[in-house]
Amino acid sequence: MARMVLLAQTALSIFTAVHAARAELPGVASFVVPSAFPTSVFPSYYVKPAPTTEPQPALHDDVLDITYPLNLTDPKTVPTADLDPVFYPPGLGLNNATSESLVQLALAEIKSIIHDVGGLSGNCSKCIAALSVGKFLAQSAPEYVPDALISLCQSTAFASNASCKNTYTAGSYGAIWTQVLALADVTGLDGQYICSTLSTSFCAVPSTSPLNTTGLFPKPKPKKHSIPKPSGKRVKVLHLSDLHLDPRYLVASEANCTSGLCCRYSTSAPTSQAVFPAPLYGAYRCDTPYTLGLAALQSIGALTGTGSAHSAPAWTIYTGDLVSHDPQNQLSRAYVEYTETSIFDMFKSYIKGPVFAVLGNHDSSPEAINGPHSMPGPLGKQFSYNFDHVSALWKNNGWIDEATANQSALHYAAYSVKNQYGLRIITLNTDFWFKTNYLNLINTTDPDVSGTFKFMIDELQAAEDAGERVWILGHVLSGWDGSNPLANPTNLFYQIIDRYSPHVIANTLWGHTHEDQVMIYYANNGTVRNSSTALTSGWIGPSVTPLTNLNSGFRMYEVDTGNFEIYEAYTFYSDVNSYSALNSTGPTYRYEYSTREAYGKAVGWPADAPLNATFWHELTEAMEKNKTLVTTFNTYQGKMSVRSPNCTSDACAAAKICYMRSGSTALGKQCPQGFASVQSPYTGKNF
C-alpha cells in the first residue's frame, strides 16, 4: 500500500512538473510553507501553537466587542447545550394541559393516517394528510411541536432515537419545522415539497413550475448589444472558496473515522488508539485546521506572482462556507460569528486589496437556514444578527463602504458594488435556493419569496443602463447535476442570466462542491446548447478544505480591465496525502494547471480570445470526440487527489459533459446521475 501511495505521489509530481514546464507560470512553481506558525496573525493565544498542537487564539470581535471564550473551540470542551434564541410562529396561548392534550390527539391521528386507518391510498396522500394535522398543532401550540416531532420520529423509527432528538430538538431544526408547518400551504405545492424533502418515498420531487416572465424585467433585452472591447491590460484576481476552518481540530485524533467529521476529540476513541492519527496540517476526512488555512494564505503571493510575504491581487473573491461541518448540536451563533471573525482577520493579514465575499450554507445556525423578511413578526428578522455581523466585518476591513454594508445587512448579506477597476460585483445568498433550507418550503409557488432576484434584476438593469459589466458571486451552484438547489428559483435565475448575457454579465462564480468544475449557461433556457447559444460561464472554485478525499487548492484569474473577461485561469493545490510525512517543513502548495494550456489546443482556441462560454462549450464538443480530455478534467476536479475515482467509461464521460452544459436544476436532473462528484466512488450506471 505504501508503495502504491509513493508511486501515485511520484506520478502527480511528474504530471505537475511537465505541465509547469509547458506553461508560462504566474509565479513560482511550488512553495514550501515554513514550519513555524505565523503567531503574529493573532495578538494573543489561550493555547500557543506547537508541533503537536493546534493553536487557540484569544479572538476578539471588534464588531461585537467581545473576546470569544476558550471553551467555544477547545476540542475537549465543545458546547452541546443550545443557548441561542428560538423563534416560534404565533399560537393560541393555550395552557399546558390543553396543549399536551392536543399533542396526544395529533400524534394519535398521524399514526392512524400512517397505518391506513382512514383509507388513504399512497404514501404521498398520507404524508400530506399528516402535515395537515401538524399544521393545526403548529398554529395552536407551536412550542410543543419539537417534542412532538421527536416522539413521532422515534415511535415510527423514521431515524435512530439519537438522530431524532438531535434533528428535531427546538434549538436544532424543531422550531424551524414548526415555522414551516404553521406557514406552508401543506395541501398544495408546499406540501409536496415538504414530503419529498422528508423522503422521496413519501412524495416525488415536484417538477419545475412554469415561470411567468411577464413584467419580470424593467426593459426588454436590447436587440443590438455588444461586449466591450478588451483594454489589453490584465490584472490578477484571486478566487478562494470553502475554507471550512476547524478550530476544534485535534492533532493525533482519529483521522479516518467511520462517521461525521474526523480529527475530533472523542471519549470513546482516545488519541492513543487512533489508527490514522490526524496530521498537524489536515487529512482527507477532516476540515481545515488553522495550520492548513494559514499555509494556503502564505503560499498565495509567491505562486500567483502577487507578492512575497503577502499577496496583492487586484481583488479577491470568496465564494462561501467558512464554518466547519459540525453536527447541529455543536453549532451556535457564537461559533459562526467566531469563524467569520477569524477567517476574515486572516484574510486581512495576508491579502492586500478588497475581498468580495458571500455566505455559504454552513455559515448560519441552524446550518443552511435563512428566512425571508416577509415572514410574520420577529420571524422575518431571526437571522439578521448574522447579516449585520458579516456586513460590519467587511466594512471594518475596508472591503466595502458603509452604504454597501447597510445594503448587505438588508439583503441577507448580499450586495452590489463597483470595484476600483469599474467592474460591478453582485452577490447573492444562495440559501434561498438551497434544498435543505427548510424555510424555502414555504410559498414554493413564488420563486423569489426573499426578493433576492428582484434586487439582482434591479442592479443588472442599472448596470446595463450605465454600460457596466458584472460578475455574479454565489455559493451553491445553480446547476451541474441538479442535486443541490430547488428547481423553481434556479429556473428564474437562468432567465435572468439569459436576459442580461453576454453583454452585461461577464462571469458567474461559485463554490460549495469543493471541486474544480464549470457550468455553461445558454440562450432560451438551454433548449439548444451549442457554441452559438452559449452565453455565460459559471466557474466553480476549488476548496481549501480537503473534505472529503480532496486536495487543498485555490485559483487565480487573469482578467482584462476593459471587458472583465477571464483570459487565463491558474489552479494551485497541496497534496494532502503527504501531510503525515511532514517533519521539518509545512505543506507544499504547487502550480497544478493552466486552463488555457490544458484545453486551448484541443479546442483550437485563439491565444487572444477569452475563456468564455463559447470556449467551454467547444471543450465539451472536443470531449465528445476525445475522452482523454474528460479524464484530464476529472483529475483536476479533485485537485489531483489520489483518492479520486477514474472517469474512463463512456457513461461517465457523457455525464460530465452533460453536467458542464447544465446551469439549472432542471437541466442537471436530465443528466445521467452518479458521476457528479469525485469525493467517493461513482455510482452511475455504465452503458
Coordinates of N, CA, C and O in Angstrom, one line a residue, residues 465-626:
D465 N -27.9 49.9 -18.1 CA -28.2 51.3 -18.5 C -26.9 52.1 -18.4 O -26.7 53.1 -19.2
A466 N -26.0 51.7 -17.5 CA -24.7 52.5 -17.3 C -23.6 52.0 -18.1 O -22.5 52.5 -18.1
G467 N -23.8 50.9 -18.9 CA -22.8 50.3 -19.7 C -21.7 49.5 -18.9 O -20.6 49.4 -19.3
E468 N -22.1 49.0 -17.7 CA -21.2 48.3 -16.8 C -21.2 46.8 -17.1 O -22.2 46.3 -17.6
R469 N -20.1 46.2 -16.8 CA -20.0 44.7 -16.9 C -20.1 44.2 -15.4 O -19.7 44.9 -14.5
V470 N -20.6 43.0 -15.3 CA -21.0 42.4 -14.0 C -20.4 41.0 -13.8 O -20.4 40.2 -14.7
W471 N -19.9 40.7 -12.6 CA -19.7 39.4 -12.1 C -20.7 39.1 -11.1 O -21.0 39.9 -10.2
I472 N -21.3 37.9 -11.1 CA -22.2 37.4 -10.1 C -21.5 36.4 -9.2 O -21.0 35.4 -9.8
L473 N -21.6 36.6 -7.9 CA -20.9 35.7 -7.0 C -22.0 35.0 -6.1 O -22.9 35.6 -5.6
G474 N -21.9 33.7 -6.0 CA -22.8 32.9 -5.1 C -22.1 31.7 -4.5 O -20.9 31.5 -4.8
H475 N -22.7 31.0 -3.7 CA -22.1 29.8 -3.1 C -22.6 28.5 -3.8 O -21.9 27.9 -4.5
V476 N -23.9 28.2 -3.5 CA -24.4 26.9 -4.0 C -24.7 27.1 -5.5 O -25.4 28.0 -5.9
L477 N -24.0 26.3 -6.3 CA -24.2 26.5 -7.8 C -25.6 26.3 -8.2 O -26.4 25.5 -7.6
S478 N -26.0 26.9 -9.3 CA -27.4 26.8 -9.8 C -27.7 25.6 -10.5 O -28.9 25.3 -10.8
G479 N -26.7 24.8 -10.9 CA -27.0 23.6 -11.8 C -26.0 22.5 -11.5 O -26.1 21.9 -10.4
W480 N -25.2 22.1 -12.5 CA -24.3 20.9 -12.6 C -25.2 19.7 -12.6 O -25.8 19.5 -13.6
D481 N -25.3 18.9 -11.5 CA -26.2 17.7 -11.7 C -27.6 17.9 -11.1 O -28.4 16.9 -11.1
G482 N -27.9 19.1 -10.6 CA -29.2 19.4 -10.1 C -29.5 18.9 -8.7 O -30.7 18.9 -8.3
S483 N -28.5 18.4 -8.0 CA -28.7 17.8 -6.7 C -28.8 18.8 -5.5 O -29.3 18.4 -4.5
N484 N -28.3 20.0 -5.7 CA -28.2 20.9 -4.6 C -29.3 22.0 -4.5 O -29.8 22.2 -3.4
P485 N -29.7 22.6 -5.5 CA -30.7 23.7 -5.4 C -32.2 23.2 -5.7 O -32.4 22.2 -6.3
L486 N -33.1 24.0 -5.3 CA -34.5 23.8 -5.8 C -34.7 24.3 -7.2 O -34.0 25.2 -7.7
A487 N -35.6 23.7 -7.9 CA -35.8 23.9 -9.3 C -36.3 25.3 -9.7 O -35.8 26.0 -10.6
N488 N -37.4 25.7 -9.0 CA -38.0 27.0 -9.4 C -37.1 28.2 -9.3 O -37.1 29.0 -10.2
P489 N -36.4 28.4 -8.2 CA -35.5 29.6 -8.1 C -34.4 29.6 -9.1 O -34.1 30.6 -9.7
T490 N -33.8 28.4 -9.4 CA -32.7 28.3 -10.4 C -33.3 28.5 -11.8 O -32.5 29.0 -12.7
N491 N -34.5 28.1 -12.0 CA -35.1 28.4 -13.3 C -35.3 29.9 -13.5 O -35.0 30.4 -14.6
L492 N -35.7 30.6 -12.5 CA -35.8 32.1 -12.6 C -34.4 32.7 -12.8 O -34.2 33.6 -13.7
F493 N -33.4 32.2 -12.1 CA -32.1 32.7 -12.2 C -31.6 32.5 -13.7 O -30.9 33.4 -14.2
Y494 N -31.9 31.4 -14.2 CA -31.4 31.1 -15.6 C -32.0 32.1 -16.6 O -31.3 32.6 -17.5
Q495 N -33.3 32.5 -16.3 CA -33.9 33.6 -17.2 C -33.2 34.9 -17.0 O -33.1 35.7 -18.0
I496 N -32.8 35.2 -15.8 CA -32.0 36.5 -15.6 C -30.7 36.4 -16.3 O -30.3 37.4 -16.9
I497 N -30.0 35.3 -16.2 CA -28.7 35.2 -17.0 C -29.0 35.4 -18.5 O -28.2 36.1 -19.1
D498 N -30.0 34.8 -19.0 CA -30.3 34.9 -20.4 C -30.6 36.3 -20.8 O -30.1 36.8 -21.8
R499 N -31.4 37.0 -20.0 CA -31.8 38.4 -20.3 C -30.5 39.3 -20.3 O -30.4 40.2 -21.2
Y500 N -29.6 39.2 -19.4 CA -28.5 40.1 -19.3 C -27.2 39.6 -19.7 O -26.1 40.2 -19.4
S501 N -27.2 38.5 -20.5 CA -25.9 38.0 -21.0 C -26.0 38.0 -22.6 O -27.1 37.8 -23.1
P502 N -24.8 38.1 -23.2 CA -23.5 38.1 -22.6 C -23.0 39.6 -22.4 O -21.8 39.8 -22.0
H503 N -23.8 40.6 -22.7 CA -23.3 41.9 -22.8 C -23.1 42.6 -21.4 O -22.2 43.5 -21.3
V504 N -23.9 42.2 -20.4 CA -23.7 42.7 -19.1 C -23.0 41.7 -18.2 O -22.0 42.1 -17.6
I505 N -23.5 40.5 -18.1 CA -22.9 39.5 -17.2 C -21.7 38.9 -17.9 O -21.8 38.2 -18.9
A506 N -20.5 39.1 -17.3 CA -19.3 38.6 -17.9 C -19.0 37.2 -17.4 O -18.6 36.3 -18.1
N507 N -19.2 37.0 -16.1 CA -19.0 35.7 -15.5 C -19.8 35.5 -14.2 O -20.3 36.4 -13.6
T508 N -20.1 34.2 -13.9 CA -20.6 33.9 -12.6 C -19.6 33.0 -11.9 O -19.0 32.2 -12.6
L509 N -19.6 33.1 -10.6 CA -18.5 32.3 -9.8 C -19.1 31.7 -8.6 O -19.9 32.4 -7.8
W510 N -18.8 30.4 -8.3 CA -19.5 29.7 -7.2 C -18.5 28.9 -6.4 O -17.3 28.9 -6.7
G511 N -19.0 28.2 -5.4 CA -18.2 27.3 -4.6 C -19.0 26.0 -4.3 O -19.6 25.4 -5.2
H512 N -19.1 25.6 -3.0 CA -20.0 24.6 -2.4 C -19.5 23.2 -2.7 O -19.5 22.4 -1.7
T513 N -19.2 22.8 -3.9 CA -18.9 21.4 -4.1 C -17.5 20.9 -3.6 O -17.3 19.8 -3.5
H514 N -16.7 21.9 -3.4 CA -15.3 21.7 -3.0 C -14.4 21.3 -4.2 O -13.2 21.0 -4.0
E515 N -15.0 21.2 -5.4 CA -14.3 20.6 -6.5 C -14.2 21.7 -7.6 O -14.8 22.7 -7.7
D516 N -13.2 21.4 -8.5 CA -12.9 22.2 -9.7 C -13.9 21.9 -10.8 O -13.7 20.8 -11.5
Q517 N -14.9 22.7 -11.0 CA -15.9 22.4 -12.0 C -16.3 23.7 -12.8 O -15.8 24.8 -12.5
V518 N -17.1 23.5 -13.8 CA -17.6 24.6 -14.6 C -19.0 24.3 -15.1 O -19.3 23.2 -15.3
M519 N -19.8 25.4 -15.3 CA -21.1 25.3 -15.9 C -21.2 26.3 -17.1 O -20.5 27.3 -17.1
I520 N -22.1 26.0 -18.0 CA -22.3 26.9 -19.1 C -23.8 27.2 -19.1 O -24.7 26.4 -19.0
Y521 N -24.1 28.5 -19.3 CA -25.5 29.0 -19.5 C -25.7 29.3 -20.9 O -24.9 29.9 -21.6
Y522 N -26.9 28.9 -21.4 CA -27.2 29.1 -22.8 C -28.5 29.9 -23.0 O -29.3 30.2 -22.1
A523 N -28.7 30.4 -24.2 CA -29.9 31.2 -24.5 C -31.1 30.3 -24.5 O -31.0 29.1 -24.6
N524 N -32.3 30.9 -24.4 CA -33.6 30.2 -24.5 C -33.7 29.0 -23.5 O -34.1 27.9 -23.9
N525 N -33.2 29.2 -22.3 CA -33.3 28.2 -21.3 C -32.6 26.9 -21.6 O -33.0 25.8 -21.1
G526 N -31.6 27.0 -22.5 CA -30.8 25.8 -22.8 C -31.5 24.8 -23.7 O -31.2 23.6 -23.7
T527 N -32.6 25.3 -24.4 CA -33.3 24.4 -25.3 C -32.4 23.9 -26.4 O -32.5 22.7 -26.9
V528 N -31.5 24.7 -26.9 CA -30.5 24.4 -27.9 C -29.1 24.7 -27.2 O -28.9 25.9 -26.9
R529 N -28.3 23.8 -27.1 CA -27.0 24.0 -26.5 C -25.8 23.8 -27.4 O -25.5 22.6 -27.7
N530 N -25.3 24.9 -28.0 CA -24.2 24.8 -28.9 C -23.4 26.0 -28.7 O -23.7 26.9 -27.9
S531 N -22.3 26.2 -29.5 CA -21.4 27.3 -29.3 C -22.0 28.6 -29.6 O -21.6 29.6 -29.0
S532 N -23.0 28.7 -30.5 CA -23.6 29.9 -30.8 C -24.6 30.4 -29.8 O -24.9 31.6 -29.7
T533 N -25.1 29.5 -29.0 CA -26.1 29.8 -27.9 C -25.5 30.0 -26.6 O -26.2 30.4 -25.6
A534 N -24.2 29.6 -26.4 CA -23.6 29.7 -25.1 C -23.4 31.2 -24.7 O -22.9 32.0 -25.5
L535 N -23.8 31.5 -23.5 CA -23.9 32.9 -23.1 C -22.8 33.3 -22.1 O -22.1 34.2 -22.2
T536 N -22.8 32.5 -21.0 CA -22.0 32.9 -19.8 C -21.5 31.6 -19.1 O -22.2 30.6 -19.1
S537 N -20.3 31.8 -18.5 CA -19.7 30.7 -17.8 C -20.0 30.7 -16.3 O -20.2 31.8 -15.7
G538 N -20.0 29.6 -15.7 CA -20.1 29.5 -14.2 C -18.9 28.8 -13.7 O -18.8 27.5 -13.8
W539 N -17.9 29.5 -13.1 CA -16.7 28.9 -12.6 C -16.9 28.5 -11.2 O -17.3 29.3 -10.3
I540 N -16.7 27.2 -10.9 CA -16.9 26.7 -9.5 C -15.5 26.5 -8.9 O -14.7 25.7 -9.4
G541 N -15.2 27.2 -7.9 CA -13.9 27.3 -7.3 C -13.5 26.1 -6.5 O -14.4 25.6 -5.7
P542 N -12.3 25.6 -6.5 CA -11.8 24.5 -5.6 C -11.8 25.0 -4.2 O -11.6 26.2 -3.9
S543 N -11.9 24.0 -3.3 CA -11.9 24.4 -1.9 C -10.5 24.3 -1.2 O -9.6 23.6 -1.7
V544 N -10.4 25.1 -0.1 CA -9.2 25.0 0.7 C -9.3 23.7 1.5 O -8.3 23.0 1.7
T545 N -10.5 23.4 2.0 CA -10.6 22.2 2.9 C -10.4 21.0 2.0 O -10.8 20.9 0.9
P546 N -9.8 19.9 2.6 CA -9.7 18.6 1.9 C -11.0 17.8 2.0 O -11.0 16.8 1.3
L547 N -11.9 18.2 2.8 CA -13.1 17.3 3.0 C -14.0 17.3 1.7 O -14.3 18.3 1.2
T548 N -14.2 16.1 1.1 CA -13.8 14.8 1.5 C -13.0 14.2 0.4 O -13.4 14.2 -0.8
N549 N -11.8 13.7 0.8 CA -10.9 13.0 -0.2 C -10.4 13.8 -1.3 O -10.1 13.4 -2.4
L550 N -10.2 15.1 -1.0 CA -9.7 16.1 -2.0 C -8.4 16.7 -1.5 O -8.1 16.7 -0.3
N551 N -7.7 17.2 -2.5 CA -6.5 18.1 -2.1 C -7.0 19.5 -1.8 O -8.1 19.9 -2.2
S552 N -6.2 20.2 -1.2 CA -6.5 21.6 -0.9 C -6.1 22.5 -2.0 O -5.0 22.2 -2.7
G553 N -6.9 23.5 -2.4 CA -6.5 24.3 -3.5 C -7.1 25.7 -3.6 O -8.0 26.0 -2.8
F554 N -6.7 26.5 -4.6 CA -7.3 27.8 -4.9 C -7.0 28.1 -6.3 O -6.2 27.4 -7.0
R555 N -7.5 29.2 -6.8 CA -7.4 29.6 -8.2 C -7.1 31.1 -8.3 O -7.5 31.9 -7.5
M556 N -6.4 31.4 -9.4 CA -6.1 32.8 -9.8 C -6.5 33.1 -11.3 O -6.2 32.2 -12.1
Y557 N -7.2 34.2 -11.5 CA -7.6 34.5 -12.9 C -6.8 35.7 -13.4 O -6.4 36.6 -12.6
E558 N -6.6 35.7 -14.7 CA -6.1 36.9 -15.4 C -7.2 37.5 -16.1 O -7.9 36.9 -17.0
V559 N -7.6 38.8 -15.7 CA -8.8 39.4 -16.2 C -8.5 40.7 -16.9 O -7.7 41.5 -16.4
D560 N -9.1 40.9 -18.1 CA -8.9 42.2 -18.8 C -9.8 43.3 -18.1 O -10.9 43.0 -17.8
T561 N -9.2 44.4 -18.0 CA -9.9 45.5 -17.3 C -10.8 46.3 -18.2 O -11.5 47.3 -17.8
G562 N -10.9 45.9 -19.5 CA -11.8 46.6 -20.4 C -13.2 45.8 -20.5 O -14.2 46.4 -20.4
N563 N -13.1 44.5 -20.7 CA -14.3 43.7 -20.8 C -14.6 42.8 -19.6 O -15.6 42.2 -19.5
F564 N -13.6 42.7 -18.7 CA -13.7 41.9 -17.5 C -14.0 40.4 -17.8 O -14.6 39.7 -17.0
E565 N -13.5 40.0 -19.0 CA -13.5 38.6 -19.3 C -12.2 37.9 -18.7 O -11.2 38.6 -18.4
I566 N -12.3 36.6 -18.5 CA -11.2 35.8 -17.9 C -10.4 35.3 -19.1 O -10.9 34.6 -20.0
Y567 N -9.1 35.6 -19.2 CA -8.3 35.2 -20.3 C -7.3 34.0 -19.9 O -6.8 33.3 -20.7
E568 N -7.2 33.8 -18.6 CA -6.4 32.7 -18.1 C -6.8 32.4 -16.7 O -7.3 33.2 -16.0
A569 N -6.7 31.1 -16.4 CA -7.0 30.6 -15.0 C -6.0 29.6 -14.6 O -5.8 28.6 -15.3
Y570 N -5.3 29.9 -13.5 CA -4.3 29.1 -12.9 C -4.8 28.5 -11.6 O -5.4 29.2 -10.8
T571 N -4.7 27.2 -11.5 CA -5.2 26.5 -10.3 C -3.9 25.9 -9.5 O -3.0 25.4 -10.2
F572 N -4.0 26.0 -8.2 CA -2.9 25.5 -7.3 C -3.4 24.5 -6.3 O -4.6 24.6 -5.9
Y573 N -2.6 23.6 -5.9 CA -3.0 22.6 -4.9 C -1.9 22.2 -4.0 O -0.7 22.4 -4.2
S574 N -2.3 21.5 -2.9 CA -1.4 20.9 -2.0 C -1.8 19.4 -1.8 O -3.0 19.2 -1.5
D575 N -0.9 18.5 -1.8 CA -1.2 17.1 -1.7 C -1.4 16.7 -0.3 O -0.4 16.5 0.5
V576 N -2.6 16.5 0.1 CA -3.0 16.2 1.5 C -2.4 14.9 1.9 O -2.1 14.6 3.1
N577 N -2.3 14.0 0.9 CA -1.8 12.6 1.2 C -0.4 12.6 1.8 O 0.1 11.7 2.4
S578 N 0.3 13.7 1.6 CA 1.7 13.8 2.0 C 1.9 14.4 3.4 O 3.0 14.4 4.0
Y579 N 0.8 14.8 4.1 CA 0.9 15.5 5.3 C 1.4 14.7 6.5 O 2.0 15.2 7.4
S580 N 1.1 13.4 6.5 CA 1.6 12.6 7.6 C 3.1 12.5 7.6 O 3.7 12.2 8.7
A581 N 3.7 12.7 6.5 CA 5.2 12.5 6.5 C 5.9 13.8 6.7 O 7.2 13.8 6.7
L582 N 5.2 14.9 6.9 CA 5.9 16.2 7.1 C 6.6 16.3 8.5 O 6.0 15.9 9.5
N583 N 7.8 16.7 8.5 CA 8.6 16.8 9.8 C 9.2 18.2 9.9 O 8.8 19.0 10.8
S584 N 10.1 18.6 9.0 CA 10.8 19.8 9.2 C 10.2 21.0 8.5 O 10.7 22.2 8.6
T585 N 9.2 20.8 7.6 CA 8.6 21.9 6.9 C 7.1 21.8 7.0 O 6.5 20.8 7.4
G586 N 6.4 22.8 6.5 CA 5.0 22.8 6.4 C 4.6 22.1 5.0 O 5.5 21.6 4.3
P587 N 3.4 22.2 4.6 CA 3.0 21.6 3.3 C 3.5 22.4 2.2 O 3.9 23.5 2.3
T588 N 3.5 21.7 1.0 CA 3.9 22.4 -0.2 C 2.7 22.6 -1.1 O 1.9 21.7 -1.3
Y589 N 2.5 23.9 -1.5 CA 1.5 24.2 -2.5 C 2.2 24.3 -3.8 O 3.3 24.9 -3.9
R590 N 1.5 23.8 -4.9 CA 2.1 23.7 -6.2 C 1.2 24.3 -7.2 O 0.0 24.2 -7.1
Y591 N 1.8 24.7 -8.3 CA 1.1 25.0 -9.5 C 0.5 23.7 -10.0 O 1.2 22.7 -10.1
E592 N -0.8 23.7 -10.3 CA -1.5 22.5 -10.9 C -1.6 22.6 -12.4 O -1.1 21.7 -13.1
Y593 N -2.3 23.6 -12.9 CA -2.5 23.7 -14.3 C -3.0 25.0 -14.7 O -3.5 25.8 -13.9
S594 N -2.8 25.3 -16.0 CA -3.4 26.5 -16.7 C -4.6 26.0 -17.5 O -4.4 25.0 -18.3
T595 N -5.7 26.7 -17.4 CA -6.9 26.3 -18.2 C -6.6 26.4 -19.7 O -7.0 25.5 -20.4
R596 N -6.0 27.5 -20.1 CA -5.8 27.7 -21.5 C -4.8 26.6 -22.0 O -5.0 26.0 -23.1
E597 N -3.7 26.3 -21.2 CA -2.7 25.4 -21.7 C -3.3 23.9 -21.7 O -3.0 23.1 -22.6
A598 N -4.2 23.6 -20.7 CA -4.7 22.3 -20.6 C -5.7 22.0 -21.7 O -5.8 20.9 -22.2
Y599 N -6.5 23.0 -22.1 CA -7.6 22.7 -23.1 C -7.6 23.5 -24.4 O -8.3 23.2 -25.3
G600 N -6.9 24.6 -24.4 CA -6.9 25.5 -25.5 C -6.6 24.9 -26.9 O -7.2 25.1 -27.9
K601 N -5.5 24.1 -26.9 CA -5.1 23.4 -28.1 C -6.1 22.5 -28.6 O -6.4 22.4 -29.9
A602 N -6.7 21.7 -27.7 CA -7.7 20.8 -28.2 C -8.9 21.4 -28.8 O -9.6 20.9 -29.7
V603 N -9.2 22.7 -28.3 CA -10.4 23.4 -28.8 C -10.0 24.2 -30.1 O -10.8 24.6 -30.9
G604 N -8.7 24.4 -30.3 CA -8.2 25.3 -31.3 C -8.5 26.8 -31.0 O -8.9 27.6 -31.9
W605 N -8.4 27.1 -29.7 CA -8.8 28.4 -29.2 C -7.8 29.5 -29.5 O -6.6 29.3 -29.2
P606 N -8.2 30.6 -30.1 CA -7.2 31.7 -30.3 C -6.5 32.2 -29.1 O -7.2 32.3 -28.0
A607 N -5.3 32.5 -29.1 CA -4.5 33.0 -28.0 C -5.0 34.3 -27.4 O -4.8 34.5 -26.2
D608 N -5.7 35.1 -28.2 CA -6.2 36.4 -27.7 C -7.7 36.4 -27.4 O -8.2 37.4 -27.2
A609 N -8.3 35.2 -27.4 CA -9.7 35.1 -27.1 C -9.9 34.7 -25.6 O -9.2 33.9 -25.0
P610 N -11.0 35.3 -25.0 CA -11.2 35.0 -23.6 C -11.7 33.5 -23.4 O -12.2 32.9 -24.3
L611 N -11.6 33.0 -22.1 CA -12.1 31.7 -21.8 C -13.5 31.9 -21.4 O -13.9 31.8 -20.2
N612 N -14.4 32.1 -22.4 CA -15.8 32.4 -22.1 C -16.7 31.2 -22.3 O -16.2 30.0 -22.5
A613 N -18.0 31.4 -22.4 CA -18.9 30.3 -22.5 C -18.7 29.5 -23.8 O -18.9 28.3 -23.9
T614 N -18.4 30.2 -24.9 CA -18.1 29.5 -26.2 C -16.9 28.6 -26.1 O -17.0 27.5 -26.6
F615 N -15.9 29.1 -25.4 CA -14.7 28.2 -25.2 C -15.1 26.9 -24.5 O -14.7 25.8 -24.9
W616 N -15.9 27.1 -23.4 CA -16.2 25.9 -22.6 C -17.1 25.0 -23.4 O -17.0 23.8 -23.3
H617 N -18.0 25.5 -24.1 CA -18.9 24.6 -24.9 C -18.1 23.9 -26.0 O -18.3 22.7 -26.2
E618 N -17.2 24.6 -26.6 CA -16.4 23.9 -27.6 C -15.5 22.8 -27.0 O -15.2 21.8 -27.6
L619 N -15.1 23.0 -25.7 CA -14.4 22.0 -25.0 C -15.3 20.8 -24.8 O -14.8 19.6 -25.0
T620 N -16.5 21.0 -24.5 CA -17.4 19.8 -24.3 C -17.6 19.0 -25.6 O -17.7 17.8 -25.6
E621 N -17.6 19.8 -26.7 CA -17.6 19.1 -28.0 C -16.4 18.3 -28.3 O -16.4 17.2 -28.8
A622 N -15.2 18.9 -27.9 CA -13.9 18.2 -28.1 C -13.9 16.9 -27.2 O -13.4 15.9 -27.5
M623 N -14.5 17.0 -26.0 CA -14.6 15.9 -25.0 C -15.4 14.7 -25.6 O -15.0 13.6 -25.4
E624 N -16.4 15.1 -26.4 CA -17.2 14.0 -27.0 C -16.4 13.2 -28.0 O -16.7 12.0 -28.2
K625 N -15.4 13.8 -28.6 CA -14.5 13.1 -29.5 C -13.3 12.5 -28.9 O -12.7 11.6 -29.5
N626 N -12.8 13.1 -27.8 CA -11.6 12.7 -27.2 C -11.8 12.5 -25.7 O -11.8 13.5 -24.9

